[in-house]
Every structure is written in structure tokens, then in C-alpha cells.
Coordinates of C-alpha atoms in Angstrom, one line a residue:
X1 CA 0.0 0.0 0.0
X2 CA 1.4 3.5 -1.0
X3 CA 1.9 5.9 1.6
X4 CA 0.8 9.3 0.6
X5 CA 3.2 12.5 1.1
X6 CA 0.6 13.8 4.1
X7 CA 0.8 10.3 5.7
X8 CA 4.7 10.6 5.7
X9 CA 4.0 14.8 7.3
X10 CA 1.9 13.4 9.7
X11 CA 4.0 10.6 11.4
X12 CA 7.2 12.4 10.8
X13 CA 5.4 15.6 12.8
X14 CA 4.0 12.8 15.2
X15 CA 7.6 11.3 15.9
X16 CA 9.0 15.0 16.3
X17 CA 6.1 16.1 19.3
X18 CA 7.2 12.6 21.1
X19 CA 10.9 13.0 21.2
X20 CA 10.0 16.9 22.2
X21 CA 7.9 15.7 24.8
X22 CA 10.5 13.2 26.1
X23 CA 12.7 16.1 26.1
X24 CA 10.7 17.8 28.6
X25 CA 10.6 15.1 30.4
X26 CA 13.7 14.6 30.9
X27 CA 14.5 18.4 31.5
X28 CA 12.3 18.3 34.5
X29 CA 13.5 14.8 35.9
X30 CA 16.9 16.1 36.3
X31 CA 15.6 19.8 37.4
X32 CA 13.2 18.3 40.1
X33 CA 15.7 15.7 41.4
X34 CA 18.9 18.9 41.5
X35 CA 16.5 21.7 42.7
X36 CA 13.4 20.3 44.0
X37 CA 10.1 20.1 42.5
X38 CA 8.8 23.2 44.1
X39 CA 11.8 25.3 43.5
X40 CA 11.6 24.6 39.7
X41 CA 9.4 26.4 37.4
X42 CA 8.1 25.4 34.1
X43 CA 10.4 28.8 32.3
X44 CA 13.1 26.7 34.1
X45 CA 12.1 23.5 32.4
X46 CA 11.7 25.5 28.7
X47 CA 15.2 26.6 29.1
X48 CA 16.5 23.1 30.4
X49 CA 14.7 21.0 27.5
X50 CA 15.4 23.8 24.7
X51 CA 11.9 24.9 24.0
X52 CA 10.0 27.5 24.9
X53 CA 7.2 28.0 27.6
X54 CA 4.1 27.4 25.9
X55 CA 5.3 23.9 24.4
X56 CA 6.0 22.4 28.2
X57 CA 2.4 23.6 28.7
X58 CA 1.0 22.2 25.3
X59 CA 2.6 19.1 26.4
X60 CA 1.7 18.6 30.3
X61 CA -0.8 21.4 31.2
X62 CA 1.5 21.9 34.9
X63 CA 4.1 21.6 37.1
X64 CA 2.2 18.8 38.9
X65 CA 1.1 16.9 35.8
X66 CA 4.7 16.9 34.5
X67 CA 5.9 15.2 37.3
X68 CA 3.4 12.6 37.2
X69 CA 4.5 11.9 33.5
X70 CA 8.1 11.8 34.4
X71 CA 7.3 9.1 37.1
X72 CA 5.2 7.1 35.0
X73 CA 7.9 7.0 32.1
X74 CA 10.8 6.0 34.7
X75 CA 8.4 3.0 35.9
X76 CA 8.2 2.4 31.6
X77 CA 11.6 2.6 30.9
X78 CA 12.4 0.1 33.9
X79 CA 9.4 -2.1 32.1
X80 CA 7.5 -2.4 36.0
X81 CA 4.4 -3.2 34.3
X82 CA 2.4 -6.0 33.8
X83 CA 1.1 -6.9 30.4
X84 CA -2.6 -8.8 29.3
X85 CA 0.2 -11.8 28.0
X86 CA 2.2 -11.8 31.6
X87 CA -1.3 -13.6 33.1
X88 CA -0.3 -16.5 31.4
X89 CA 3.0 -17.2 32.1
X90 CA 4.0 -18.9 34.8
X91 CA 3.9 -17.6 38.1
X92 CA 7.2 -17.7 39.3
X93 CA 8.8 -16.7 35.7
X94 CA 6.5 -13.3 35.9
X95 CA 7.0 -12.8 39.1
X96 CA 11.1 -12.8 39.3
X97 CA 11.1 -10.8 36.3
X98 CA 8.7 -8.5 37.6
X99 CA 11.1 -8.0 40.9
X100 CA 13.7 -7.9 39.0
X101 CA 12.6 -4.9 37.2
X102 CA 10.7 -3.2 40.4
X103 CA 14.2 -3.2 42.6
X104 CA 16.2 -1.8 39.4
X105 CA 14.1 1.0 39.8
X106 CA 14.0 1.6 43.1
X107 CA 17.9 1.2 43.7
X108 CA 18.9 3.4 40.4
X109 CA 20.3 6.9 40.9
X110 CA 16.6 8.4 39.7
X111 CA 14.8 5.9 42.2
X112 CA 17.1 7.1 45.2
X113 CA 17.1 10.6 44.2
X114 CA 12.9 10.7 43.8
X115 CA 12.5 9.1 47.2
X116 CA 14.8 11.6 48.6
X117 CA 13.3 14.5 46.9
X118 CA 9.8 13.0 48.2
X119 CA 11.5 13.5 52.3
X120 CA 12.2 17.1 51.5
X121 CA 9.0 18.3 49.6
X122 CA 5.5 16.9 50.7
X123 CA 4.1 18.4 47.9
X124 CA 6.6 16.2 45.4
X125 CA 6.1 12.9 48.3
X126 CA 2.0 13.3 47.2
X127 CA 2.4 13.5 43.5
X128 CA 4.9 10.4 43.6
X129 CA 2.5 8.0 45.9
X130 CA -0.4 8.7 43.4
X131 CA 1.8 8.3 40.3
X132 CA 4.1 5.9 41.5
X133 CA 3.3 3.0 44.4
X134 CA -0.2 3.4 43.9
X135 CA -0.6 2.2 40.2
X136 CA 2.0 -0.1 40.6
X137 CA 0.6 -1.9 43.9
X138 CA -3.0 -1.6 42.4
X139 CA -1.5 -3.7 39.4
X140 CA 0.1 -6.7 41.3
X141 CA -3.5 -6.6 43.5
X142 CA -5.0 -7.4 40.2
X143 CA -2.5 -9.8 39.1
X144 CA -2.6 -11.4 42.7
X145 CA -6.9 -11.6 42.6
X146 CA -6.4 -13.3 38.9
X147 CA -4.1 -16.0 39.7
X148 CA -5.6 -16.8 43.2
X149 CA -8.6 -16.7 40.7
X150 CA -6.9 -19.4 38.4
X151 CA -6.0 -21.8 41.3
X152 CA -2.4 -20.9 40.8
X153 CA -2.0 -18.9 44.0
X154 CA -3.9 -19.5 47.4
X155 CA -4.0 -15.6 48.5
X156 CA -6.7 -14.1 51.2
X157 CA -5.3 -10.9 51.2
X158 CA -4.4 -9.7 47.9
X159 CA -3.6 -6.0 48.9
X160 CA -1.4 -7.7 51.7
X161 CA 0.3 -9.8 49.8
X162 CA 1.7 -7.3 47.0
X163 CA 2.4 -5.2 50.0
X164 CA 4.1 -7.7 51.2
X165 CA 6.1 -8.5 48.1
X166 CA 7.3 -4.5 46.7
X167 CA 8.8 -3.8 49.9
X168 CA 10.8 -7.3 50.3
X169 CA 12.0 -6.6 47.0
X170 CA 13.4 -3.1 47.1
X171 CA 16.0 -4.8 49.2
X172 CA 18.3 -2.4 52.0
X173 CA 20.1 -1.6 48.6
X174 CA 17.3 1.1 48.6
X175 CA 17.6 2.3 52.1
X176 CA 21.3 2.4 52.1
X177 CA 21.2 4.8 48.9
X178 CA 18.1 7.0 50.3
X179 CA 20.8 7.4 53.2
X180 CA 23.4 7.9 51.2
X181 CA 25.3 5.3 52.8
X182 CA 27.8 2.7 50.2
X183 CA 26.3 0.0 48.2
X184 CA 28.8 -2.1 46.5
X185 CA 28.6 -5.3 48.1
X186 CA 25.1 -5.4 48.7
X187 CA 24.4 -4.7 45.4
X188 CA 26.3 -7.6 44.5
X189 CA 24.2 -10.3 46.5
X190 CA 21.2 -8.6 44.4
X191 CA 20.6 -11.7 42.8
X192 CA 20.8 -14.1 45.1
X193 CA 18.6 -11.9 47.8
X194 CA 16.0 -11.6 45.6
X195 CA 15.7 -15.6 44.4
X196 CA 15.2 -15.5 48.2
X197 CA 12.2 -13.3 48.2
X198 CA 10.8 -14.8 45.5
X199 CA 11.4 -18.1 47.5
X200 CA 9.6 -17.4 50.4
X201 CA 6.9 -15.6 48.7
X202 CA 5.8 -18.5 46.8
X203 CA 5.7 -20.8 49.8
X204 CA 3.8 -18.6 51.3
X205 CA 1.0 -18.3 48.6
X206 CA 1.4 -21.1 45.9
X207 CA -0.9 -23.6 45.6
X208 CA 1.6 -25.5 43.4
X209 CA 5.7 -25.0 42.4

């Protein structure tokens, strides 16, 4: 099928108001996690990104709403999400990637530096919970409910149980760096820490392994 010259306009316009709004993005990651989110203003972010004003505004509408964005693409870029196709798999393969994934993002420099940001500014700790912990908590619930559902996990307490599981896995790797304390050789036994998690975890709720 022939692609007509306003087809081509269109998607190349399309691919240039993505990578401008990643742009922003990233402007206002690294201005929020150096100067605090309610130090920053959006002509700050304009200058930071390369663009002016009224584009970070066409893009995100706030201050507030560009946070959010910027959380929810760190959680995409560290793929903690859980796909239609992941209900399928088994259990335990889904479930190690998916803390796998969860503790990268918790432990990188961006993780660290949001959660640290979040002690300083309540404002910043609000925004985060809501675009952050919540979605991905509410996730795992509904992963949880739909395998207990299947007969593949034995779960009362779903909301307990992902609880239960996100804050085994962001390991003291987390804590250490929120502190600002060395991780080197903690960071090391990553692996094997979190096979360990994942180990108890499933004694604890599956019906068969």
C-alpha cells in the first residue's frame, strides 16, 4: 500500500512532538531531582529541554502533571508493568522478572534521588505516591486476585500480599542509597537476595511450584 506525502507529514510531525515531549521530560527529571520540584518552574524546564514555555504547557498542562509523567515513564523505561500476555505465564517466571525490574528502579540513581526528593518536599512525596506506588501496587493486586482466581495462588489478602512482596523486594540496597550510605557489596548479592524473596513468597502463597 502506497503511503501518501501527508501520511509521511503526519508521522514524521508525530515522531518529532514525542521525542519533544520526552525532552521535557527529561529536563524536569533532572531539574526536580537537583533543585526540588517546588523550586523549579516550568520557564526553568523550557530553558532546560530547549523549548519554549508554551510547548511544556502544550505538552503537560503543569508543574504537577509533569511530574506525574516523568514518574510514569521511569516506571516504563524500567518495564514495572504488567502486560494482558504476563497472566499466562507462569507464576514464578513473571513474578522474578517483575522483581527484578521493580528493585532496578527503586535502587537506580533516579529511584534514590525521587525518594529523597519526596522527604524534602511533601508536595513532590503526594504527587509520587499517586503516580508511583499506587498504580503499581494496584497492578500486582490485580494480578494477585487473577491468579488466586486461576487456582495458581492461594491468596486471602491480595492488597497484603503485593504489600508484602514490593517492599521485600526493594532490598536495603534502597535504604542504604536513600541514606546515602555505600552499596557495593550489597548490590552484589542482588541476585541471590532476591531468588530468596521470591522463594519465600511463593511458599507462602502457591498452591503448586
Amino acid at each position: 500500500m502506497a503511503v501518501t506525502g501527508s501520511a509521511v507529514q503526519r508521522t514524521s510531525a508525530s515522531r518529532k512532538d514525542e521525542d519533544k515531549g520526552n525532552q521535557i521530560l527529561e529536563a524536569a527529571g533532572s531539574l526536580f531531582l537537583s533543585e526540588g520540584f517546588s523550586a523549579v518552574s516550568m520557564a526553568q524546564i523550557a530553558r532546560e529541554a530547549g523549548v519554549s514555555k508554551q510547548t511544556v504547557y502544550s505538552h503537560y498542562g503543569s508543574k504537577e502533571a509533569l511530574l506525574s509523567a516523568a514518574i510514569d515513564k521511569k516506571c516504563a523505561d524500567y518495564e514495572v508493568s504488567i502486560r494482558q500476555e504476563d497472566y499466562d505465564r507462569p507464576v514464578r517466571e513473571f513474578l522474578r522478572e517483575f522483581m527484578f525490574h521493580f528493585n532496578a528502579l527503586v535502587t537506580s540513581e533516579a529511584g534514590i534521588g525521587m525518594h529523597r526528593l519526596c522527604i524534602a518536599d511533601s508536595k513532590a512525596a503526594s504527587l509520587f505516591w499517586e503516580a508511583g506506588p499506587v498504580p503499581i501496587h494496584l497492578r500486582l493486586v490485580d494480578y494477585l486476585n487473577a491468579q488466586t482466581a486461576r487456582g495458581r495462588l492461594q491468596i486471602e489478602n491480595p492488597d497484603f500480599a503485593a504489600d508484602q512482596l514490593l517492599q521485600m523486594t526493594k532490598s536495603s540496597v534502597h535504604m542504604r542509597g536513600v541514606l546515602g550510605l555505600p552499596t557495593e557489596a550489597e548490590r552484589e548479592e542482588l541476585p541471590a537476595y532476591l531468588e530468596s524473596c521470591l522463594g519465600v513468597f511463593m511458599r507462602a502463597y502457591a498452591v503448586e511450584d
